[in-house]
Amino acid sequence: MAETETHQHADPHDEDVHDANYQAPPEKTIEDLMAADQEDESLRRYKEALLGAAQAEKIIVEPNDSRKVIVKKLALVVEGRDDMELDLSGDISQLKKQLFVIKEGVQYKVRIDFIVQREIVHGLKYVQKTYRMGVPVDKMTHMVGSYPPKKEIQSYLTPAEEAPSGMVSRGTYSVSSVFTDDDKHIHLKWDWTFEIKKDWA
């Protein structure tokens, strides 16, 4: 699963998380994938390894949830510290009230925990836009990859980012996050906040 990342300053007019000129390939079911290219032995083995148990059975983790991708948790990961976690399985409208404190200048990563069920998903993408006092200051897009259904929670960890530093950078930031894919399905969209401080306290 190839992973690439772009990191750029946000354009205040850029509200679409997708390239308007990009045409995603048609969605394929697991049955479609297994039926294609049967004569190519190496490709067949690759698909079997990718799909795993999903070839033999329809994997449904949460029967009452019709979604293919269920985003469970976001975590800020800083080496040497406990992960700071947001539960995304409940009332996401309350997440803004939970403030993350990040020490200025530290290296951190974002981890997304999610479930894939029913069908394979193609080209998962994590887009994060950061604002300060309503003004966009940063945007990053991470290509997460394609994932088969699994009974276990699957995770994606972004490359390391450096928190802003200096007195001017200290303060509260609001973040708009979207977990989407090549087919323009919005699997989850949520808002959260963090504060840059001189120290963790």
CSV table of C-alpha atoms in Angstrom, one decimal:
chain,number,residue,atom,x,y,z
A,1,MET,CA,0.0,0.0,0.0
A,2,ALA,CA,1.9,3.0,-1.2
A,3,GLU,CA,1.7,6.1,1.0
A,4,THR,CA,2.5,9.6,-0.1
A,5,GLU,CA,2.0,12.9,1.6
A,6,THR,CA,1.6,16.5,0.6
A,7,HIS,CA,1.9,19.4,3.0
A,8,GLN,CA,1.0,22.9,2.0
A,9,HIS,CA,-0.4,26.2,3.2
A,10,ALA,CA,-4.1,26.2,2.8
A,11,ASP,CA,-5.9,28.3,0.2
A,12,PRO,CA,-8.9,29.9,2.0
A,13,HIS,CA,-10.9,29.2,-1.2
A,14,ASP,CA,-9.9,25.5,-1.3
A,15,GLU,CA,-12.8,23.8,0.3
A,16,ASP,CA,-12.9,20.7,-1.8
A,17,VAL,CA,-10.8,17.7,-0.6
A,18,HIS,CA,-10.7,16.3,-4.1
A,19,ASP,CA,-9.0,17.3,-7.4
A,20,ALA,CA,-11.9,18.4,-9.7
A,21,ASN,CA,-10.0,17.0,-12.7
A,22,TYR,CA,-9.4,13.6,-11.2
A,23,GLN,CA,-11.5,10.7,-12.4
A,24,ALA,CA,-11.4,7.7,-10.0
A,25,PRO,CA,-11.5,4.2,-11.6
A,26,PRO,CA,-14.8,2.4,-11.2
A,27,GLU,CA,-15.4,0.7,-7.9
A,28,LYS,CA,-14.6,-3.0,-7.9
A,29,THR,CA,-16.0,-5.6,-5.5
A,30,ILE,CA,-13.9,-8.4,-4.1
A,31,GLU,CA,-15.5,-10.8,-6.5
A,32,ASP,CA,-14.5,-8.5,-9.4
A,33,LEU,CA,-10.9,-8.4,-8.3
A,34,MET,CA,-10.6,-12.1,-7.8
A,35,ALA,CA,-12.1,-12.9,-11.2
A,36,ALA,CA,-9.8,-10.5,-13.1
A,37,ASP,CA,-6.4,-11.6,-14.4
A,38,GLN,CA,-6.7,-15.2,-13.3
A,39,GLU,CA,-4.1,-16.3,-15.8
A,40,ASP,CA,-1.5,-14.1,-14.2
A,41,GLU,CA,-0.1,-16.3,-11.4
A,42,SER,CA,1.9,-13.6,-9.6
A,43,LEU,CA,-1.0,-11.1,-9.7
A,44,ARG,CA,-3.3,-13.8,-8.4
A,45,ARG,CA,-1.0,-14.5,-5.5
A,46,TYR,CA,-0.7,-10.8,-4.7
A,47,LYS,CA,-4.5,-10.3,-4.6
A,48,GLU,CA,-4.9,-13.4,-2.4
A,49,ALA,CA,-2.3,-11.9,0.0
A,50,LEU,CA,-4.0,-8.5,-0.1
A,51,LEU,CA,-7.6,-9.8,0.5
A,52,GLY,CA,-6.7,-12.5,3.0
A,53,ALA,CA,-9.8,-13.9,4.8
A,54,ALA,CA,-12.1,-11.6,2.8
A,55,GLN,CA,-11.9,-14.0,-0.1
A,56,ALA,CA,-13.6,-16.8,1.8
A,57,GLU,CA,-16.2,-14.9,3.7
A,58,LYS,CA,-18.1,-11.6,3.8
A,59,ILE,CA,-16.4,-9.8,6.6
A,60,ILE,CA,-18.9,-7.7,8.6
A,61,VAL,CA,-17.7,-6.4,11.9
A,62,GLU,CA,-20.7,-4.2,12.9
A,63,PRO,CA,-23.8,-5.7,11.2
A,64,ASN,CA,-26.0,-2.7,12.2
A,65,ASP,CA,-23.6,-0.3,10.4
A,66,SER,CA,-23.9,-0.2,6.6
A,67,ARG,CA,-20.7,1.7,6.1
A,68,LYS,CA,-17.7,0.1,4.5
A,69,VAL,CA,-15.3,2.3,6.6
A,70,ILE,CA,-15.9,3.0,10.3
A,71,VAL,CA,-13.4,5.5,11.7
A,72,LYS,CA,-12.9,4.7,15.4
A,73,LYS,CA,-10.2,6.9,16.8
A,74,LEU,CA,-7.6,9.6,16.1
A,75,ALA,CA,-4.5,9.8,18.2
A,76,LEU,CA,-1.6,12.2,18.5
A,77,VAL,CA,1.6,10.2,18.9
A,78,VAL,CA,4.6,11.8,20.5
A,79,GLU,CA,7.7,9.6,21.3
A,80,GLY,CA,8.1,9.1,25.0
A,81,ARG,CA,4.6,10.2,25.9
A,82,ASP,CA,1.2,8.5,26.2
A,83,ASP,CA,-0.9,8.8,23.0
A,84,MET,CA,-3.5,11.6,23.2
A,85,GLU,CA,-6.7,10.1,21.8
A,86,LEU,CA,-10.0,11.3,20.4
A,87,ASP,CA,-12.9,8.7,20.3
A,88,LEU,CA,-14.6,9.1,16.9
A,89,SER,CA,-17.2,6.4,17.5
A,90,GLY,CA,-19.5,8.6,19.6
A,91,ASP,CA,-20.9,12.1,19.4
A,92,ILE,CA,-18.3,13.9,17.2
A,93,SER,CA,-20.0,17.2,17.7
A,94,GLN,CA,-18.5,17.2,21.3
A,95,LEU,CA,-14.9,16.8,20.2
A,96,LYS,CA,-14.1,20.5,20.1
A,97,LYS,CA,-14.5,20.6,23.8
A,98,GLN,CA,-11.6,18.1,24.3
A,99,LEU,CA,-8.5,20.2,23.9
A,100,PHE,CA,-5.1,18.6,23.1
A,101,VAL,CA,-2.1,20.4,24.5
A,102,ILE,CA,1.1,20.1,22.3
A,103,LYS,CA,4.5,21.4,23.4
A,104,GLU,CA,5.9,23.8,20.8
A,105,GLY,CA,8.5,22.4,18.4
A,106,VAL,CA,7.9,18.7,19.2
A,107,GLN,CA,7.7,16.0,16.5
A,108,TYR,CA,4.3,14.3,16.4
A,109,LYS,CA,2.4,11.9,14.2
A,110,VAL,CA,-1.4,11.4,13.7
A,111,ARG,CA,-2.7,7.9,13.9
A,112,ILE,CA,-6.1,7.0,12.5
A,113,ASP,CA,-7.8,3.7,13.7
A,114,PHE,CA,-10.5,2.4,11.5
A,115,ILE,CA,-12.5,-0.7,10.5
A,116,VAL,CA,-13.0,-1.9,6.9
A,117,GLN,CA,-16.0,-4.2,6.4
A,118,ARG,CA,-18.1,-5.6,3.6
A,119,GLU,CA,-15.9,-4.6,0.6
A,120,ILE,CA,-12.4,-3.5,-0.2
A,121,VAL,CA,-11.9,0.3,-0.2
A,122,HIS,CA,-9.7,2.0,-2.7
A,123,GLY,CA,-7.5,5.1,-2.3
A,124,LEU,CA,-8.3,6.1,1.3
A,125,LYS,CA,-7.2,9.6,2.0
A,126,TYR,CA,-6.8,11.7,5.1
A,127,VAL,CA,-7.1,15.5,4.7
A,128,GLN,CA,-6.5,17.9,7.6
A,129,LYS,CA,-7.0,21.7,7.5
A,130,THR,CA,-5.8,23.8,10.4
A,131,TYR,CA,-7.1,27.2,11.2
A,132,ARG,CA,-6.2,29.9,13.8
A,133,MET,CA,-8.8,32.5,14.7
A,134,GLY,CA,-10.7,31.4,11.6
A,135,VAL,CA,-7.8,31.9,9.2
A,136,PRO,CA,-6.4,28.8,7.4
A,137,VAL,CA,-2.8,28.3,8.2
A,138,ASP,CA,-2.0,24.8,7.0
A,139,LYS,CA,-3.4,21.9,5.0
A,140,MET,CA,-2.0,18.4,4.7
A,141,THR,CA,-3.2,15.5,2.6
A,142,HIS,CA,-2.1,11.9,3.2
A,143,MET,CA,-2.7,9.1,0.8
A,144,VAL,CA,-3.6,6.2,3.1
A,145,GLY,CA,-4.0,3.5,0.5
A,146,SER,CA,-6.4,0.6,-0.3
A,147,TYR,CA,-7.5,-1.8,2.4
A,148,PRO,CA,-9.4,-5.1,2.4
A,149,PRO,CA,-12.1,-5.9,4.9
A,150,LYS,CA,-10.7,-7.3,8.2
A,151,LYS,CA,-12.1,-8.3,11.5
A,152,GLU,CA,-9.3,-6.4,13.3
A,153,ILE,CA,-9.0,-2.6,13.6
A,154,GLN,CA,-6.6,-1.2,10.9
A,155,SER,CA,-4.4,1.8,11.4
A,156,TYR,CA,-2.6,4.5,9.4
A,157,LEU,CA,0.2,6.6,10.9
A,158,THR,CA,1.2,9.8,9.2
A,159,PRO,CA,4.8,10.9,8.8
A,160,ALA,CA,6.2,13.1,11.5
A,161,GLU,CA,5.2,16.7,11.7
A,162,GLU,CA,6.8,19.5,13.7
A,163,ALA,CA,4.6,21.6,15.9
A,164,PRO,CA,4.9,25.3,15.5
A,165,SER,CA,7.2,27.0,18.0
A,166,GLY,CA,7.9,30.5,19.3
A,167,MET,CA,5.7,33.0,21.2
A,168,VAL,CA,3.8,34.0,18.1
A,169,SER,CA,2.8,30.4,17.4
A,170,ARG,CA,1.4,29.7,20.8
A,171,GLY,CA,-2.3,29.5,21.2
A,172,THR,CA,-5.4,27.5,20.1
A,173,TYR,CA,-5.9,26.0,16.7
A,174,SER,CA,-9.0,24.4,15.2
A,175,VAL,CA,-8.7,21.5,12.8
A,176,SER,CA,-11.1,20.1,10.3
A,177,SER,CA,-10.4,16.5,9.4
A,178,VAL,CA,-11.8,14.3,6.6
A,179,PHE,CA,-11.4,10.6,5.9
A,180,THR,CA,-12.4,10.1,2.3
A,181,ASP,CA,-11.4,8.0,-0.7
A,182,ASP,CA,-10.9,8.0,-4.5
A,183,ASP,CA,-14.6,7.5,-5.0
A,184,LYS,CA,-15.3,10.7,-3.1
A,185,HIS,CA,-17.1,8.9,-0.2
A,186,ILE,CA,-16.8,10.9,3.0
A,187,HIS,CA,-16.3,8.2,5.6
A,188,LEU,CA,-16.1,10.7,8.4
A,189,LYS,CA,-15.6,14.4,8.9
A,190,TRP,CA,-14.9,15.9,12.3
A,191,ASP,CA,-13.6,19.1,13.9
A,192,TRP,CA,-11.2,19.2,16.9
A,193,THR,CA,-8.8,21.6,18.6
A,194,PHE,CA,-5.3,21.7,20.0
A,195,GLU,CA,-3.3,24.3,21.9
A,196,ILE,CA,0.4,25.0,21.3
A,197,LYS,CA,2.1,25.8,24.7
A,198,LYS,CA,5.7,26.4,25.8
A,199,ASP,CA,5.5,23.1,27.8
A,200,TRP,CA,3.2,20.2,28.2
A,201,ALA,CA,1.7,21.5,31.4
